[in-house]
Amino acid sequence: MDKAILKSLFYDYWKNIVVFVLAFLLFKSCQTNNEVQLANNDLKKEVKDITKELTEKNKDLQGKIGQLEKKKQKTNTKIAYIQNKAKKEIEKVAKLSTIQLADFYAKRYDNEPEITENGVILIDTVAKQNIIELMQKDLCESEIEFVKDNLKITEQQSSIKDTIIDNLGKSLTEHQKVMNEIIKNTEKSLRKEKVKKNFWKLTSGAILIGAGYLLVK
């Protein structure tokens, strides 16, 4: 193409050419910004979903802790019941007759004791003390079983609480991970913007120089 024609065309349309070039560069800039924004939005959604999932898990675990606490309360009620029952039974021992004492030993050991004019083979005072001690032993054995149950429940609660703490730690880790990615994306975007600004300056200068050159020729 003849230089004169090229010069004439550029002279007539140079403004349009400059606008087109600048619009193209602006479009690319916006496109990059949109890509960064979309990437950050995806990261935010990811951490939001993870947080929601862990929150729901912790909510369920809190519910289980509450259920276990109710079990402990029921066990404590049973302990209080057997304590009161044993106390009442022990209080009755002092009023037992010789025949009643013999009946207790017969049922307890499946062996009829010998009753003399002084009572059973053991004098009543000793027999009563033995009965009290036996009842206390029975009470302790029952209490121990309930205490064991409570201990198991407490261990389960502790395990669940550890899981909740672990879930919270995972949530914080994911938050930190996403924040680091967002910061990384933002810093990358800022570096690109800086390069683009410099590119724009060089491009604009080049366009003006080129236009001037063609116009002068």
PDB file of C-alpha atoms in Angstrom:
ATOM      1  CA  MET A   1       0.000   0.000   0.000  1.00  0.00           C
ATOM      2  CA  ASP A   2       1.257   3.501  -0.924  1.00  0.00           C
ATOM      3  CA  LYS A   3       2.661   5.444   2.030  1.00  0.00           C
ATOM      4  CA  ALA A   4       0.587   8.499   1.049  1.00  0.00           C
ATOM      5  CA  ILE A   5      -2.618   6.448   1.205  1.00  0.00           C
ATOM      6  CA  LEU A   6      -1.556   4.871   4.527  1.00  0.00           C
ATOM      7  CA  LYS A   7      -0.725   8.315   5.847  1.00  0.00           C
ATOM      8  CA  SER A   8      -4.077   9.658   4.661  1.00  0.00           C
ATOM      9  CA  LEU A   9      -5.996   6.771   6.254  1.00  0.00           C
ATOM     10  CA  PHE A  10      -4.144   7.103   9.529  1.00  0.00           C
ATOM     11  CA  TYR A  11      -4.660  10.863   9.516  1.00  0.00           C
ATOM     12  CA  ASP A  12      -8.390  10.386   8.981  1.00  0.00           C
ATOM     13  CA  TYR A  13      -8.849   7.535  11.485  1.00  0.00           C
ATOM     14  CA  TRP A  14      -6.066   7.879  14.037  1.00  0.00           C
ATOM     15  CA  LYS A  15      -8.467   8.944  16.758  1.00  0.00           C
ATOM     16  CA  ASN A  16     -10.570   5.826  16.181  1.00  0.00           C
ATOM     17  CA  ILE A  17      -7.472   3.661  16.190  1.00  0.00           C
ATOM     18  CA  VAL A  18      -6.281   5.129  19.492  1.00  0.00           C
ATOM     19  CA  VAL A  19      -9.743   4.692  21.043  1.00  0.00           C
ATOM     20  CA  PHE A  20      -9.876   1.085  19.829  1.00  0.00           C
ATOM     21  CA  VAL A  21      -6.456   0.259  21.271  1.00  0.00           C
ATOM     22  CA  LEU A  22      -7.261   1.895  24.600  1.00  0.00           C
ATOM     23  CA  ALA A  23     -10.661   0.161  24.772  1.00  0.00           C
ATOM     24  CA  PHE A  24      -9.012  -3.185  24.093  1.00  0.00           C
ATOM     25  CA  LEU A  25      -6.469  -2.648  26.856  1.00  0.00           C
ATOM     26  CA  LEU A  26      -9.223  -1.533  29.252  1.00  0.00           C
ATOM     27  CA  PHE A  27     -11.223  -4.666  28.412  1.00  0.00           C
ATOM     28  CA  LYS A  28      -8.239  -6.913  29.165  1.00  0.00           C
ATOM     29  CA  SER A  29      -7.685  -5.083  32.446  1.00  0.00           C
ATOM     30  CA  CYS A  30     -11.295  -5.539  33.511  1.00  0.00           C
ATOM     31  CA  GLN A  31     -11.181  -9.182  32.454  1.00  0.00           C
ATOM     32  CA  THR A  32      -8.156  -9.820  34.685  1.00  0.00           C
ATOM     33  CA  ASN A  33      -9.799  -8.048  37.614  1.00  0.00           C
ATOM     34  CA  ASN A  34     -12.933 -10.125  37.103  1.00  0.00           C
ATOM     35  CA  GLU A  35     -10.885 -13.328  37.077  1.00  0.00           C
ATOM     36  CA  VAL A  36      -9.251 -12.377  40.385  1.00  0.00           C
ATOM     37  CA  GLN A  37     -12.629 -11.449  41.863  1.00  0.00           C
ATOM     38  CA  LEU A  38     -14.165 -14.744  40.724  1.00  0.00           C
ATOM     39  CA  ALA A  39     -11.220 -16.700  42.145  1.00  0.00           C
ATOM     40  CA  ASN A  40     -11.569 -14.907  45.500  1.00  0.00           C
ATOM     41  CA  ASN A  41     -15.330 -15.461  45.502  1.00  0.00           C
ATOM     42  CA  ASP A  42     -14.783 -19.189  44.912  1.00  0.00           C
ATOM     43  CA  LEU A  43     -12.361 -19.304  47.838  1.00  0.00           C
ATOM     44  CA  LYS A  44     -14.813 -17.461  50.077  1.00  0.00           C
ATOM     45  CA  LYS A  45     -17.604 -19.869  49.107  1.00  0.00           C
ATOM     46  CA  GLU A  46     -15.326 -22.829  49.781  1.00  0.00           C
ATOM     47  CA  VAL A  47     -14.468 -21.692  53.291  1.00  0.00           C
ATOM     48  CA  LYS A  48     -18.111 -20.764  53.902  1.00  0.00           C
ATOM     49  CA  ASP A  49     -19.217 -24.293  52.957  1.00  0.00           C
ATOM     50  CA  ILE A  50     -16.517 -25.869  55.129  1.00  0.00           C
ATOM     51  CA  THR A  51     -17.425 -23.630  58.067  1.00  0.00           C
ATOM     52  CA  LYS A  52     -21.109 -24.491  57.645  1.00  0.00           C
ATOM     53  CA  GLU A  53     -20.334 -28.206  57.599  1.00  0.00           C
ATOM     54  CA  LEU A  54     -18.129 -28.025  60.702  1.00  0.00           C
ATOM     55  CA  THR A  55     -20.695 -25.843  62.489  1.00  0.00           C
ATOM     56  CA  GLU A  56     -23.421 -28.421  61.826  1.00  0.00           C
ATOM     57  CA  LYS A  57     -21.139 -31.207  63.066  1.00  0.00           C
ATOM     58  CA  ASN A  58     -20.355 -29.259  66.233  1.00  0.00           C
ATOM     59  CA  LYS A  59     -24.062 -28.599  66.734  1.00  0.00           C
ATOM     60  CA  ASP A  60     -24.759 -32.329  66.565  1.00  0.00           C
ATOM     61  CA  LEU A  61     -21.883 -33.028  68.950  1.00  0.00           C
ATOM     62  CA  GLN A  62     -23.199 -30.425  71.385  1.00  0.00           C
ATOM     63  CA  GLY A  63     -26.539 -32.233  71.253  1.00  0.00           C
ATOM     64  CA  LYS A  64     -24.825 -35.521  72.112  1.00  0.00           C
ATOM     65  CA  ILE A  65     -23.065 -33.863  75.057  1.00  0.00           C
ATOM     66  CA  GLY A  66     -26.461 -32.683  76.290  1.00  0.00           C
ATOM     67  CA  GLN A  67     -27.888 -36.202  75.976  1.00  0.00           C
ATOM     68  CA  LEU A  68     -24.943 -37.645  77.908  1.00  0.00           C
ATOM     69  CA  GLU A  69     -25.412 -35.015  80.607  1.00  0.00           C
ATOM     70  CA  LYS A  70     -29.030 -36.146  81.002  1.00  0.00           C
ATOM     71  CA  LYS A  71     -27.784 -39.730  81.414  1.00  0.00           C
ATOM     72  CA  LYS A  72     -25.416 -38.571  84.149  1.00  0.00           C
ATOM     73  CA  GLN A  73     -28.272 -36.806  85.907  1.00  0.00           C
ATOM     74  CA  LYS A  74     -30.375 -39.981  85.761  1.00  0.00           C
ATOM     75  CA  THR A  75     -27.460 -41.966  87.181  1.00  0.00           C
ATOM     76  CA  ASN A  76     -27.002 -39.433  89.976  1.00  0.00           C
ATOM     77  CA  THR A  77     -30.727 -39.766  90.741  1.00  0.00           C
ATOM     78  CA  LYS A  78     -30.304 -43.559  91.010  1.00  0.00           C
ATOM     79  CA  ILE A  79     -27.304 -43.113  93.324  1.00  0.00           C
ATOM     80  CA  ALA A  80     -29.307 -40.783  95.562  1.00  0.00           C
ATOM     81  CA  TYR A  81     -32.181 -43.278  95.564  1.00  0.00           C
ATOM     82  CA  ILE A  82     -30.091 -46.272  96.653  1.00  0.00           C
ATOM     83  CA  GLN A  83     -28.337 -44.128  99.264  1.00  0.00           C
ATOM     84  CA  ASN A  84     -31.662 -43.105 100.801  1.00  0.00           C
ATOM     85  CA  LYS A  85     -32.984 -46.665 100.582  1.00  0.00           C
ATOM     86  CA  ALA A  86     -29.879 -48.099 102.253  1.00  0.00           C
ATOM     87  CA  LYS A  87     -30.045 -45.439 104.972  1.00  0.00           C
ATOM     88  CA  LYS A  88     -33.640 -46.374 105.785  1.00  0.00           C
ATOM     89  CA  GLU A  89     -32.841 -50.089 105.801  1.00  0.00           C
ATOM     90  CA  ILE A  90     -29.867 -49.523 108.107  1.00  0.00           C
ATOM     91  CA  GLU A  91     -32.032 -47.482 110.482  1.00  0.00           C
ATOM     92  CA  LYS A  92     -34.437 -50.443 110.755  1.00  0.00           C
ATOM     93  CA  VAL A  93     -31.693 -52.870 111.833  1.00  0.00           C
ATOM     94  CA  ALA A  94     -31.669 -51.640 115.421  1.00  0.00           C
ATOM     95  CA  LYS A  95     -35.359 -52.583 115.771  1.00  0.00           C
ATOM     96  CA  LEU A  96     -35.050 -56.097 114.319  1.00  0.00           C
ATOM     97  CA  SER A  97     -36.088 -58.978 116.570  1.00  0.00           C
ATOM     98  CA  THR A  98     -34.079 -62.164 117.024  1.00  0.00           C
ATOM     99  CA  ILE A  99     -36.362 -64.020 114.606  1.00  0.00           C
ATOM    100  CA  GLN A 100     -35.979 -61.245 112.023  1.00  0.00           C
ATOM    101  CA  LEU A 101     -32.205 -61.329 112.433  1.00  0.00           C
ATOM    102  CA  ALA A 102     -32.176 -65.100 111.908  1.00  0.00           C
ATOM    103  CA  ASP A 103     -34.432 -64.658 108.865  1.00  0.00           C
ATOM    104  CA  PHE A 104     -32.019 -62.091 107.386  1.00  0.00           C
ATOM    105  CA  TYR A 105     -29.029 -64.426 107.751  1.00  0.00           C
ATOM    106  CA  ALA A 106     -31.048 -67.337 106.364  1.00  0.00           C
ATOM    107  CA  LYS A 107     -31.923 -65.348 103.227  1.00  0.00           C
ATOM    108  CA  ARG A 108     -28.522 -63.779 102.911  1.00  0.00           C
ATOM    109  CA  TYR A 109     -26.452 -66.937 103.218  1.00  0.00           C
ATOM    110  CA  ASP A 110     -29.086 -69.577 102.438  1.00  0.00           C
ATOM    111  CA  ASN A 111     -28.379 -71.201 105.792  1.00  0.00           C
ATOM    112  CA  GLU A 112     -30.673 -71.297 108.794  1.00  0.00           C
ATOM    113  CA  PRO A 113     -28.754 -69.976 111.798  1.00  0.00           C
ATOM    114  CA  GLU A 114     -29.131 -71.623 115.218  1.00  0.00           C
ATOM    115  CA  ILE A 115     -31.250 -69.641 117.592  1.00  0.00           C
ATOM    116  CA  THR A 116     -30.492 -69.932 121.291  1.00  0.00           C
ATOM    117  CA  GLU A 117     -32.005 -68.242 124.273  1.00  0.00           C
ATOM    118  CA  ASN A 118     -29.541 -65.413 123.617  1.00  0.00           C
ATOM    119  CA  GLY A 119     -30.545 -65.134 119.960  1.00  0.00           C
ATOM    120  CA  VAL A 120     -28.689 -66.434 116.964  1.00  0.00           C
ATOM    121  CA  ILE A 121     -25.249 -67.895 117.310  1.00  0.00           C
ATOM    122  CA  LEU A 122     -23.915 -64.341 117.102  1.00  0.00           C
ATOM    123  CA  ILE A 123     -25.287 -62.118 119.759  1.00  0.00           C
ATOM    124  CA  ASP A 124     -27.786 -59.638 118.390  1.00  0.00           C
ATOM    125  CA  THR A 125     -25.496 -56.621 118.836  1.00  0.00           C
ATOM    126  CA  VAL A 126     -22.798 -58.197 116.682  1.00  0.00           C
ATOM    127  CA  ALA A 127     -25.333 -59.538 114.247  1.00  0.00           C
ATOM    128  CA  LYS A 128     -26.839 -56.081 113.787  1.00  0.00           C
ATOM    129  CA  GLN A 129     -23.428 -54.568 113.240  1.00  0.00           C
ATOM    130  CA  ASN A 130     -22.675 -57.252 110.674  1.00  0.00           C
ATOM    131  CA  ILE A 131     -25.935 -56.524 108.893  1.00  0.00           C
ATOM    132  CA  ILE A 132     -25.143 -52.801 108.813  1.00  0.00           C
ATOM    133  CA  GLU A 133     -21.718 -53.474 107.373  1.00  0.00           C
ATOM    134  CA  LEU A 134     -23.177 -55.855 104.792  1.00  0.00           C
ATOM    135  CA  MET A 135     -25.744 -53.274 103.755  1.00  0.00           C
ATOM    136  CA  GLN A 136     -23.071 -50.620 103.503  1.00  0.00           C
ATOM    137  CA  LYS A 137     -21.033 -53.008 101.356  1.00  0.00           C
ATOM    138  CA  ASP A 138     -24.027 -53.566  99.079  1.00  0.00           C
ATOM    139  CA  LEU A 139     -24.541 -49.823  98.849  1.00  0.00           C
ATOM    140  CA  CYS A 140     -20.902 -49.221  97.943  1.00  0.00           C
ATOM    141  CA  GLU A 141     -20.981 -51.893  95.263  1.00  0.00           C
ATOM    142  CA  SER A 142     -24.110 -50.373  93.719  1.00  0.00           C
ATOM    143  CA  GLU A 143     -22.650 -46.881  93.926  1.00  0.00           C
ATOM    144  CA  ILE A 144     -19.421 -48.026  92.298  1.00  0.00           C
ATOM    145  CA  GLU A 145     -21.362 -49.389  89.322  1.00  0.00           C
ATOM    146  CA  PHE A 146     -23.184 -46.100  88.878  1.00  0.00           C
ATOM    147  CA  VAL A 147     -19.973 -44.133  89.319  1.00  0.00           C
ATOM    148  CA  LYS A 148     -18.379 -46.291  86.613  1.00  0.00           C
ATOM    149  CA  ASP A 149     -21.311 -45.432  84.337  1.00  0.00           C
ATOM    150  CA  ASN A 150     -20.823 -41.741  85.039  1.00  0.00           C
ATOM    151  CA  LEU A 151     -17.118 -42.053  84.379  1.00  0.00           C
ATOM    152  CA  LYS A 152     -17.796 -43.632  80.988  1.00  0.00           C
ATOM    153  CA  ILE A 153     -20.243 -40.834  80.166  1.00  0.00           C
ATOM    154  CA  THR A 154     -17.707 -38.201  81.227  1.00  0.00           C
ATOM    155  CA  GLU A 155     -15.063 -39.833  79.027  1.00  0.00           C
ATOM    156  CA  GLN A 156     -17.487 -39.779  76.084  1.00  0.00           C
ATOM    157  CA  GLN A 157     -18.235 -36.108  76.719  1.00  0.00           C
ATOM    158  CA  SER A 158     -14.530 -35.350  76.880  1.00  0.00           C
ATOM    159  CA  SER A 159     -13.950 -37.156  73.586  1.00  0.00           C
ATOM    160  CA  ILE A 160     -16.763 -35.212  71.912  1.00  0.00           C
ATOM    161  CA  LYS A 161     -15.429 -31.907  73.252  1.00  0.00           C
ATOM    162  CA  ASP A 162     -11.998 -32.775  71.852  1.00  0.00           C
ATOM    163  CA  THR A 163     -13.639 -33.402  68.483  1.00  0.00           C
ATOM    164  CA  ILE A 164     -15.395 -30.019  68.661  1.00  0.00           C
ATOM    165  CA  ILE A 165     -12.109 -28.297  69.460  1.00  0.00           C
ATOM    166  CA  ASP A 166     -10.471 -30.153  66.569  1.00  0.00           C
ATOM    167  CA  ASN A 167     -13.271 -29.030  64.222  1.00  0.00           C
ATOM    168  CA  LEU A 168     -12.837 -25.430  65.335  1.00  0.00           C
ATOM    169  CA  GLY A 169      -9.113 -25.751  64.674  1.00  0.00           C
ATOM    170  CA  LYS A 170      -9.814 -27.095  61.184  1.00  0.00           C
ATOM    171  CA  SER A 171     -12.197 -24.206  60.544  1.00  0.00           C
ATOM    172  CA  LEU A 172      -9.584 -21.657  61.594  1.00  0.00           C
ATOM    173  CA  THR A 173      -6.977 -23.388  59.433  1.00  0.00           C
ATOM    174  CA  GLU A 174      -9.282 -23.266  56.408  1.00  0.00           C
ATOM    175  CA  HIS A 175     -10.050 -19.596  57.075  1.00  0.00           C
ATOM    176  CA  GLN A 176      -6.345 -18.812  57.256  1.00  0.00           C
ATOM    177  CA  LYS A 177      -5.671 -20.837  54.118  1.00  0.00           C
ATOM    178  CA  VAL A 178      -8.339 -18.943  52.167  1.00  0.00           C
ATOM    179  CA  MET A 179      -7.195 -15.581  53.503  1.00  0.00           C
ATOM    180  CA  ASN A 180      -3.643 -16.370  52.397  1.00  0.00           C
ATOM    181  CA  GLU A 181      -4.902 -17.323  48.920  1.00  0.00           C
ATOM    182  CA  ILE A 182      -6.981 -14.140  48.681  1.00  0.00           C
ATOM    183  CA  ILE A 183      -3.991 -12.037  49.753  1.00  0.00           C
ATOM    184  CA  LYS A 184      -1.819 -13.882  47.234  1.00  0.00           C
ATOM    185  CA  ASN A 185      -4.351 -13.280  44.439  1.00  0.00           C
ATOM    186  CA  THR A 186      -4.709  -9.629  45.402  1.00  0.00           C
ATOM    187  CA  GLU A 187      -0.958  -9.066  45.471  1.00  0.00           C
ATOM    188  CA  LYS A 188      -0.668 -10.800  42.089  1.00  0.00           C
ATOM    189  CA  SER A 189      -3.444  -8.603  40.723  1.00  0.00           C
ATOM    190  CA  LEU A 190      -1.758  -5.454  42.049  1.00  0.00           C
ATOM    191  CA  ARG A 191       1.508  -6.450  40.385  1.00  0.00           C
ATOM    192  CA  LYS A 192      -0.320  -6.998  37.106  1.00  0.00           C
ATOM    193  CA  GLU A 193      -2.047  -3.632  37.456  1.00  0.00           C
ATOM    194  CA  LYS A 194       1.323  -1.954  37.971  1.00  0.00           C
ATOM    195  CA  VAL A 195       2.695  -3.617  34.847  1.00  0.00           C
ATOM    196  CA  LYS A 196      -0.387  -2.604  32.892  1.00  0.00           C
ATOM    197  CA  LYS A 197      -0.123   1.016  33.970  1.00  0.00           C
ATOM    198  CA  ASN A 198       3.454   1.092  32.733  1.00  0.00           C
ATOM    199  CA  PHE A 199       2.373  -0.672  29.559  1.00  0.00           C
ATOM    200  CA  TRP A 200      -0.402   1.857  29.030  1.00  0.00           C
ATOM    201  CA  LYS A 201       2.058   4.708  29.372  1.00  0.00           C
ATOM    202  CA  LEU A 202       4.468   3.114  26.903  1.00  0.00           C
ATOM    203  CA  THR A 203       1.651   2.204  24.504  1.00  0.00           C
ATOM    204  CA  SER A 204       0.104   5.662  24.613  1.00  0.00           C
ATOM    205  CA  GLY A 205       3.516   7.223  24.004  1.00  0.00           C
ATOM    206  CA  ALA A 206       4.219   4.823  21.183  1.00  0.00           C
ATOM    207  CA  ILE A 207       0.866   5.615  19.559  1.00  0.00           C
ATOM    208  CA  LEU A 208       1.489   9.340  19.788  1.00  0.00           C
ATOM    209  CA  ILE A 209       5.045   8.990  18.468  1.00  0.00           C
ATOM    210  CA  GLY A 210       3.860   6.758  15.661  1.00  0.00           C
ATOM    211  CA  ALA A 211       1.054   9.116  14.768  1.00  0.00           C
ATOM    212  CA  GLY A 212       3.418  12.049  14.787  1.00  0.00           C
ATOM    213  CA  TYR A 213       5.881  10.188  12.663  1.00  0.00           C
ATOM    214  CA  LEU A 214       3.309   9.251  10.056  1.00  0.00           C
ATOM    215  CA  LEU A 215       1.884  12.747   9.988  1.00  0.00           C
ATOM    216  CA  VAL A 216       5.312  14.283   9.505  1.00  0.00           C
ATOM    217  CA  LYS A 217       6.295  11.856   6.720  1.00  0.00           C
TER     218      LYS A 217
END
